[in-house]
Amino acid sequence: MSALRWEVEGRDWPNRASSRFVDSGGLRWHVQVAGEGPAVVLLHGTGAASHSWRDVLPDLATTATVIAPDLPGHGFTRGRPRGGLTLPGMARALGELLGTLGVDGPALLVGHSAGAAIALQLAQDRDRGERVLGFNPALMPFPGLAARLFPSLAKLLFLNPLVPRMMAGMAGWPGEVERFLGRATGSTIAAEGLAAYRTLFTNPDHCAGAMEMMANWDLEAFGRILPRIAGPVRLIHSDRDSAVPLDSVERAAALIPHARLDVWPGLGHLAHEERPDLAVAAIREQVDTARKEPA
């Protein structure tokens, strides 16, 4: 399999001017950094990359230092964290990256979908009461039998080297990326976002990384740490999300001591891509609240 090439597939990458490559913890990270002010870390979900924040980053960077990495196994980031693409392993690697970047205590950790779980895991690991904002967060296991079958199935598929190639080949069919995103997320996004997803989904290495992440995701174990999260947490879900059921987010919010849950109408799983203006406003509200808190 072949990795995405920055000078080929990345030549039209959204916000390319903000991109840099950083060596940290045995990985070579692709990370976008822009703006000045309080640090805000943006974490994409499974199968996505930094492009997920393409319309959030420039606006937010007028009032904050924005840090948006490609997570391990995704996009243009290379290498494997210690312990593989597990939730604790990825959170630990992200913490090391922030240290390398000189970001000791970000004002806000923001995550979309599985990125919200990484943000919460990192906040719990650091135990500094850091504030977390999760968009359409994937925090709880699938119900019933699927909770036991899905990780095993993903692992079996990942172990077959032909599967990521087959998935990448299928993604190259005309209109397939648009159809898949519509079915899987309930969202309708602009052409620039679709082009970036097409670049990702047609690359076998990226598909393999997303599958490995799913195969190693233990949300049952993660659920046990939710009652121990000390900092304030805001969760935002969407009523047209076809990827993450609302009741799973409600169950997660009930477990987190200082959680607030809001539901946005008329948007799907990629709500922050459909309405980046709402996402930026929600992020700024959390940063402003953090500024007013006593040191």
CSV table of C-alpha atoms in Angstrom, one decimal:
chain,number,residue,atom,x,y,z
A,1,MET,CA,0.0,0.0,0.0
A,2,SER,CA,1.1,3.6,-0.6
A,3,ALA,CA,0.9,6.6,1.7
A,4,LEU,CA,-0.6,9.9,0.7
A,5,ARG,CA,2.0,12.2,-0.8
A,6,TRP,CA,2.0,15.8,0.4
A,7,GLU,CA,3.3,17.2,-2.9
A,8,VAL,CA,0.8,15.2,-4.9
A,9,GLU,CA,-2.4,14.5,-3.0
A,10,GLY,CA,-1.8,17.3,-0.6
A,11,ARG,CA,-1.2,20.1,-3.2
A,12,ASP,CA,-4.8,21.3,-2.9
A,13,TRP,CA,-5.3,20.4,0.7
A,14,PRO,CA,-7.6,22.9,2.6
A,15,ASN,CA,-5.6,25.5,4.6
A,16,ARG,CA,-2.3,24.1,3.2
A,17,ALA,CA,-0.5,27.3,4.1
A,18,SER,CA,-1.1,26.5,7.8
A,19,SER,CA,0.4,23.0,7.5
A,20,ARG,CA,3.6,21.8,9.0
A,21,PHE,CA,5.2,18.4,9.7
A,22,VAL,CA,6.3,17.7,13.3
A,23,ASP,CA,8.3,14.8,14.7
A,24,SER,CA,7.0,13.7,18.0
A,25,GLY,CA,6.8,10.4,19.9
A,26,GLY,CA,8.1,8.3,17.0
A,27,LEU,CA,5.5,9.8,14.6
A,28,ARG,CA,5.8,12.4,11.8
A,29,TRP,CA,2.6,14.4,12.3
A,30,HIS,CA,0.9,16.5,9.8
A,31,VAL,CA,-0.6,19.4,11.8
A,32,GLN,CA,-2.2,22.7,10.9
A,33,VAL,CA,-1.4,25.6,13.2
A,34,ALA,CA,-2.8,29.1,12.7
A,35,GLY,CA,-3.6,32.3,14.7
A,36,GLU,CA,-2.7,33.8,18.0
A,37,GLY,CA,-4.3,33.7,21.4
A,38,PRO,CA,-5.6,30.9,23.7
A,39,ALA,CA,-4.8,27.4,22.3
A,40,VAL,CA,-7.6,25.4,20.9
A,41,VAL,CA,-7.0,21.8,19.7
A,42,LEU,CA,-9.3,20.4,17.0
A,43,LEU,CA,-9.5,16.6,16.7
A,44,HIS,CA,-11.2,15.0,13.7
A,45,GLY,CA,-13.1,11.7,13.8
A,46,THR,CA,-12.4,8.2,12.4
A,47,GLY,CA,-11.8,8.2,8.6
A,48,ALA,CA,-11.4,12.0,8.4
A,49,ALA,CA,-8.4,14.3,8.7
A,50,SER,CA,-7.5,18.0,9.4
A,51,HIS,CA,-9.6,19.0,6.4
A,52,SER,CA,-12.7,18.4,8.5
A,53,TRP,CA,-12.0,21.8,10.2
A,54,ARG,CA,-11.3,23.6,6.9
A,55,ASP,CA,-14.0,26.3,7.4
A,56,VAL,CA,-13.6,26.4,11.2
A,57,LEU,CA,-9.8,27.0,11.4
A,58,PRO,CA,-9.5,30.3,9.5
A,59,ASP,CA,-12.4,32.0,11.3
A,60,LEU,CA,-11.3,30.7,14.7
A,61,ALA,CA,-7.7,31.7,14.1
A,62,THR,CA,-8.6,35.4,14.3
A,63,THR,CA,-9.0,35.0,18.0
A,64,ALA,CA,-7.2,31.8,19.0
A,65,THR,CA,-4.2,29.7,18.3
A,66,VAL,CA,-5.7,26.7,16.4
A,67,ILE,CA,-4.0,23.3,16.3
A,68,ALA,CA,-5.6,20.7,14.0
A,69,PRO,CA,-3.5,17.5,13.5
A,70,ASP,CA,-4.1,14.5,11.3
A,71,LEU,CA,-4.5,11.7,13.9
A,72,PRO,CA,-2.2,8.6,13.7
A,73,GLY,CA,-3.2,6.3,10.9
A,74,HIS,CA,-5.0,9.1,9.1
A,75,GLY,CA,-4.3,11.7,6.4
A,76,PHE,CA,-0.7,12.7,6.0
A,77,THR,CA,0.5,11.7,9.5
A,78,ARG,CA,3.0,8.8,9.5
A,79,GLY,CA,4.1,6.2,12.1
A,80,ARG,CA,2.4,4.4,14.9
A,81,PRO,CA,2.0,5.4,18.5
A,82,ARG,CA,3.2,3.2,21.2
A,83,GLY,CA,0.4,0.7,21.9
A,84,GLY,CA,-1.0,1.1,18.4
A,85,LEU,CA,-4.2,2.9,17.4
A,86,THR,CA,-6.0,2.4,20.7
A,87,LEU,CA,-7.8,5.2,22.4
A,88,PRO,CA,-5.2,5.5,25.3
A,89,GLY,CA,-2.3,5.1,22.8
A,90,MET,CA,-3.6,7.9,20.5
A,91,ALA,CA,-4.4,10.2,23.5
A,92,ARG,CA,-0.9,9.7,24.9
A,93,ALA,CA,0.7,10.4,21.5
A,94,LEU,CA,-1.4,13.6,21.1
A,95,GLY,CA,-0.3,14.7,24.6
A,96,GLU,CA,3.3,14.2,23.4
A,97,LEU,CA,2.7,16.2,20.3
A,98,LEU,CA,1.2,19.1,22.3
A,99,GLY,CA,4.3,19.0,24.5
A,100,THR,CA,6.6,19.2,21.4
A,101,LEU,CA,4.6,22.1,20.1
A,102,GLY,CA,5.0,23.9,23.5
A,103,VAL,CA,1.3,23.8,24.3
A,104,ASP,CA,1.2,23.0,28.0
A,105,GLY,CA,-2.5,23.6,28.8
A,106,PRO,CA,-4.9,24.4,25.9
A,107,ALA,CA,-7.8,26.5,26.7
A,108,LEU,CA,-10.1,24.0,25.0
A,109,LEU,CA,-9.9,20.4,23.6
A,110,VAL,CA,-12.4,20.0,20.8
A,111,GLY,CA,-13.3,16.7,19.2
A,112,HIS,CA,-15.7,15.5,16.5
A,113,SER,CA,-17.1,11.9,16.8
A,114,ALA,CA,-14.2,9.6,17.9
A,115,GLY,CA,-12.1,12.7,18.3
A,116,ALA,CA,-14.3,13.7,21.2
A,117,ALA,CA,-13.4,10.4,22.9
A,118,ILE,CA,-9.7,11.1,22.4
A,119,ALA,CA,-10.1,14.6,23.8
A,120,LEU,CA,-11.9,13.3,26.9
A,121,GLN,CA,-9.3,10.5,27.4
A,122,LEU,CA,-6.5,13.1,27.1
A,123,ALA,CA,-8.2,15.4,29.6
A,124,GLN,CA,-8.6,12.4,32.1
A,125,ASP,CA,-5.0,11.3,31.6
A,126,ARG,CA,-3.7,14.8,32.3
A,127,ASP,CA,-6.1,15.4,35.2
A,128,ARG,CA,-5.9,19.2,35.0
A,129,GLY,CA,-9.6,19.9,34.7
A,130,GLU,CA,-9.3,20.9,31.1
A,131,ARG,CA,-12.4,21.9,29.2
A,132,VAL,CA,-13.7,19.7,26.4
A,133,LEU,CA,-16.2,20.3,23.6
A,134,GLY,CA,-17.5,17.4,21.6
A,135,PHE,CA,-19.4,17.6,18.4
A,136,ASN,CA,-21.6,14.6,17.5
A,137,PRO,CA,-19.5,12.6,20.0
A,138,ALA,CA,-19.0,8.8,19.6
A,139,LEU,CA,-18.5,7.9,23.3
A,140,MET,CA,-20.6,4.8,24.0
A,141,PRO,CA,-20.6,1.2,22.5
A,142,PHE,CA,-23.1,0.1,19.9
A,143,PRO,CA,-26.1,-1.5,21.5
A,144,GLY,CA,-26.6,-5.2,22.1
A,145,LEU,CA,-24.8,-7.8,20.0
A,146,ALA,CA,-23.1,-5.2,17.8
A,147,ALA,CA,-21.0,-4.1,20.7
A,148,ARG,CA,-19.4,-7.5,20.8
A,149,LEU,CA,-19.3,-8.2,17.1
A,150,PHE,CA,-18.2,-4.9,15.5
A,151,PRO,CA,-14.6,-4.7,16.9
A,152,SER,CA,-14.0,-8.3,16.1
A,153,LEU,CA,-15.3,-7.9,12.6
A,154,ALA,CA,-13.2,-4.7,12.0
A,155,LYS,CA,-10.1,-6.6,13.3
A,156,LEU,CA,-10.7,-9.5,10.9
A,157,LEU,CA,-11.2,-7.1,8.0
A,158,PHE,CA,-8.1,-5.1,8.9
A,159,LEU,CA,-6.0,-8.3,9.0
A,160,ASN,CA,-6.9,-9.0,5.4
A,161,PRO,CA,-4.6,-6.7,3.4
A,162,LEU,CA,-6.9,-6.8,0.4
A,163,VAL,CA,-9.8,-5.2,2.2
A,164,PRO,CA,-8.4,-1.6,2.4
A,165,ARG,CA,-7.5,-1.8,-1.3
A,166,MET,CA,-11.0,-3.0,-2.1
A,167,MET,CA,-12.6,-0.2,-0.1
A,168,ALA,CA,-10.3,2.4,-1.7
A,169,GLY,CA,-11.2,1.1,-5.1
A,170,MET,CA,-14.9,1.3,-4.5
A,171,ALA,CA,-14.5,4.8,-3.2
A,172,GLY,CA,-13.2,5.7,-6.7
A,173,TRP,CA,-16.5,4.8,-8.4
A,174,PRO,CA,-18.3,8.0,-9.7
A,175,GLY,CA,-20.5,9.5,-7.0
A,176,GLU,CA,-19.6,6.8,-4.4
A,177,VAL,CA,-18.1,9.2,-1.8
A,178,GLU,CA,-21.1,11.5,-2.0
A,179,ARG,CA,-23.5,8.5,-1.6
A,180,PHE,CA,-21.5,7.0,1.2
A,181,LEU,CA,-21.3,10.2,3.2
A,182,GLY,CA,-25.0,11.0,2.7
A,183,ARG,CA,-26.0,7.5,4.0
A,184,ALA,CA,-23.4,7.3,6.8
A,185,THR,CA,-23.7,10.8,8.2
A,186,GLY,CA,-27.0,12.4,7.2
A,187,SER,CA,-25.0,15.5,6.2
A,188,THR,CA,-24.6,17.4,3.0
A,189,ILE,CA,-21.3,19.2,2.6
A,190,ALA,CA,-19.6,21.4,0.0
A,191,ALA,CA,-17.5,20.4,-2.9
A,192,GLU,CA,-14.1,21.2,-1.3
A,193,GLY,CA,-14.9,18.8,1.6
A,194,LEU,CA,-16.1,16.1,-0.8
A,195,ALA,CA,-12.9,16.4,-2.7
A,196,ALA,CA,-10.8,15.9,0.4
A,197,TYR,CA,-12.8,12.9,1.5
A,198,ARG,CA,-12.4,11.4,-1.9
A,199,THR,CA,-8.6,11.9,-1.6
A,200,LEU,CA,-8.7,10.1,1.7
A,201,PHE,CA,-11.1,7.3,0.9
A,202,THR,CA,-9.4,6.3,-2.3
A,203,ASN,CA,-6.1,5.8,-0.5
A,204,PRO,CA,-5.6,2.2,0.9
A,205,ASP,CA,-3.2,3.3,3.7
A,206,HIS,CA,-5.8,5.8,5.0
A,207,CYS,CA,-8.5,3.2,4.8
A,208,ALA,CA,-6.3,0.7,6.7
A,209,GLY,CA,-5.6,3.2,9.4
A,210,ALA,CA,-9.3,4.0,9.9
A,211,MET,CA,-10.1,0.3,10.1
A,212,GLU,CA,-7.3,-0.4,12.6
A,213,MET,CA,-8.6,2.4,14.8
A,214,MET,CA,-12.1,0.9,14.8
A,215,ALA,CA,-10.7,-2.6,15.4
A,216,ASN,CA,-8.9,-1.3,18.5
A,217,TRP,CA,-11.5,1.0,19.9
A,218,ASP,CA,-12.7,-0.2,23.3
A,219,LEU,CA,-15.6,2.1,24.2
A,220,GLU,CA,-16.8,-0.2,27.0
A,221,ALA,CA,-13.5,0.4,28.9
A,222,PHE,CA,-13.6,4.1,28.0
A,223,GLY,CA,-17.2,4.4,29.4
A,224,ARG,CA,-15.8,3.5,32.8
A,225,ILE,CA,-13.6,6.6,32.9
A,226,LEU,CA,-16.4,9.1,32.1
A,227,PRO,CA,-17.6,9.5,35.8
A,228,ARG,CA,-14.0,10.4,36.7
A,229,ILE,CA,-13.7,13.4,34.2
A,230,ALA,CA,-13.4,16.4,36.4
A,231,GLY,CA,-13.4,19.3,34.0
A,232,PRO,CA,-16.4,20.9,32.3
A,233,VAL,CA,-17.7,19.2,29.2
A,234,ARG,CA,-20.1,20.4,26.5
A,235,LEU,CA,-21.5,17.9,24.1
A,236,ILE,CA,-23.4,19.0,20.9
A,237,HIS,CA,-25.3,16.5,18.9
A,238,SER,CA,-27.5,16.8,15.8
A,239,ASP,CA,-31.0,15.5,15.3
A,240,ARG,CA,-30.3,14.2,11.7
A,241,ASP,CA,-27.1,12.3,12.7
A,242,SER,CA,-27.3,8.9,11.1
A,243,ALA,CA,-24.0,7.7,12.5
A,244,VAL,CA,-24.3,8.2,16.3
A,245,PRO,CA,-27.7,7.7,18.0
A,246,LEU,CA,-28.8,10.5,20.3
A,247,ASP,CA,-29.6,8.1,23.2
A,248,SER,CA,-25.9,7.1,23.3
A,249,VAL,CA,-24.9,10.7,23.7
A,250,GLU,CA,-27.5,11.2,26.4
A,251,ARG,CA,-26.2,8.1,28.3
A,252,ALA,CA,-22.6,9.5,28.0
A,253,ALA,CA,-23.7,12.9,29.2
A,254,ALA,CA,-25.4,11.4,32.2
A,255,LEU,CA,-22.2,9.7,33.3
A,256,ILE,CA,-20.0,12.8,33.1
A,257,PRO,CA,-20.2,14.9,36.3
A,258,HIS,CA,-20.1,18.4,34.7
A,259,ALA,CA,-21.6,17.8,31.2
A,260,ARG,CA,-24.0,19.8,29.2
A,261,LEU,CA,-25.8,18.4,26.1
A,262,ASP,CA,-27.3,20.5,23.4
A,263,VAL,CA,-29.0,19.2,20.2
A,264,TRP,CA,-28.8,21.2,16.9
A,265,PRO,CA,-31.8,20.8,14.6
A,266,GLY,CA,-31.6,19.9,10.9
A,267,LEU,CA,-28.0,18.8,10.8
A,268,GLY,CA,-26.2,15.5,10.4
A,269,HIS,CA,-23.1,13.9,11.8
A,270,LEU,CA,-20.8,16.4,10.1
A,271,ALA,CA,-22.6,19.4,11.6
A,272,HIS,CA,-19.4,21.4,12.1
A,273,GLU,CA,-18.8,21.0,8.3
A,274,GLU,CA,-22.3,21.9,7.4
A,275,ARG,CA,-22.5,25.0,9.7
A,276,PRO,CA,-18.9,26.0,10.6
A,277,ASP,CA,-20.3,29.3,11.8
A,278,LEU,CA,-22.3,27.6,14.6
A,279,ALA,CA,-19.2,25.5,15.4
A,280,VAL,CA,-17.0,28.5,15.7
A,281,ALA,CA,-19.5,30.3,17.9
A,282,ALA,CA,-19.8,27.3,20.2
A,283,ILE,CA,-16.0,27.0,20.5
A,284,ARG,CA,-15.6,30.7,21.2
A,285,GLU,CA,-18.2,30.6,23.9
A,286,GLN,CA,-16.3,27.8,25.7
A,287,VAL,CA,-13.0,29.7,25.3
A,288,ASP,CA,-14.5,32.9,26.7
A,289,THR,CA,-16.0,30.9,29.6
A,290,ALA,CA,-12.6,29.4,30.4
A,291,ARG,CA,-11.0,32.9,30.4
A,292,LYS,CA,-13.4,34.1,33.1
A,293,GLU,CA,-12.7,31.1,35.4
A,294,PRO,CA,-10.4,31.8,38.3
A,295,ALA,CA,-6.8,30.6,37.7
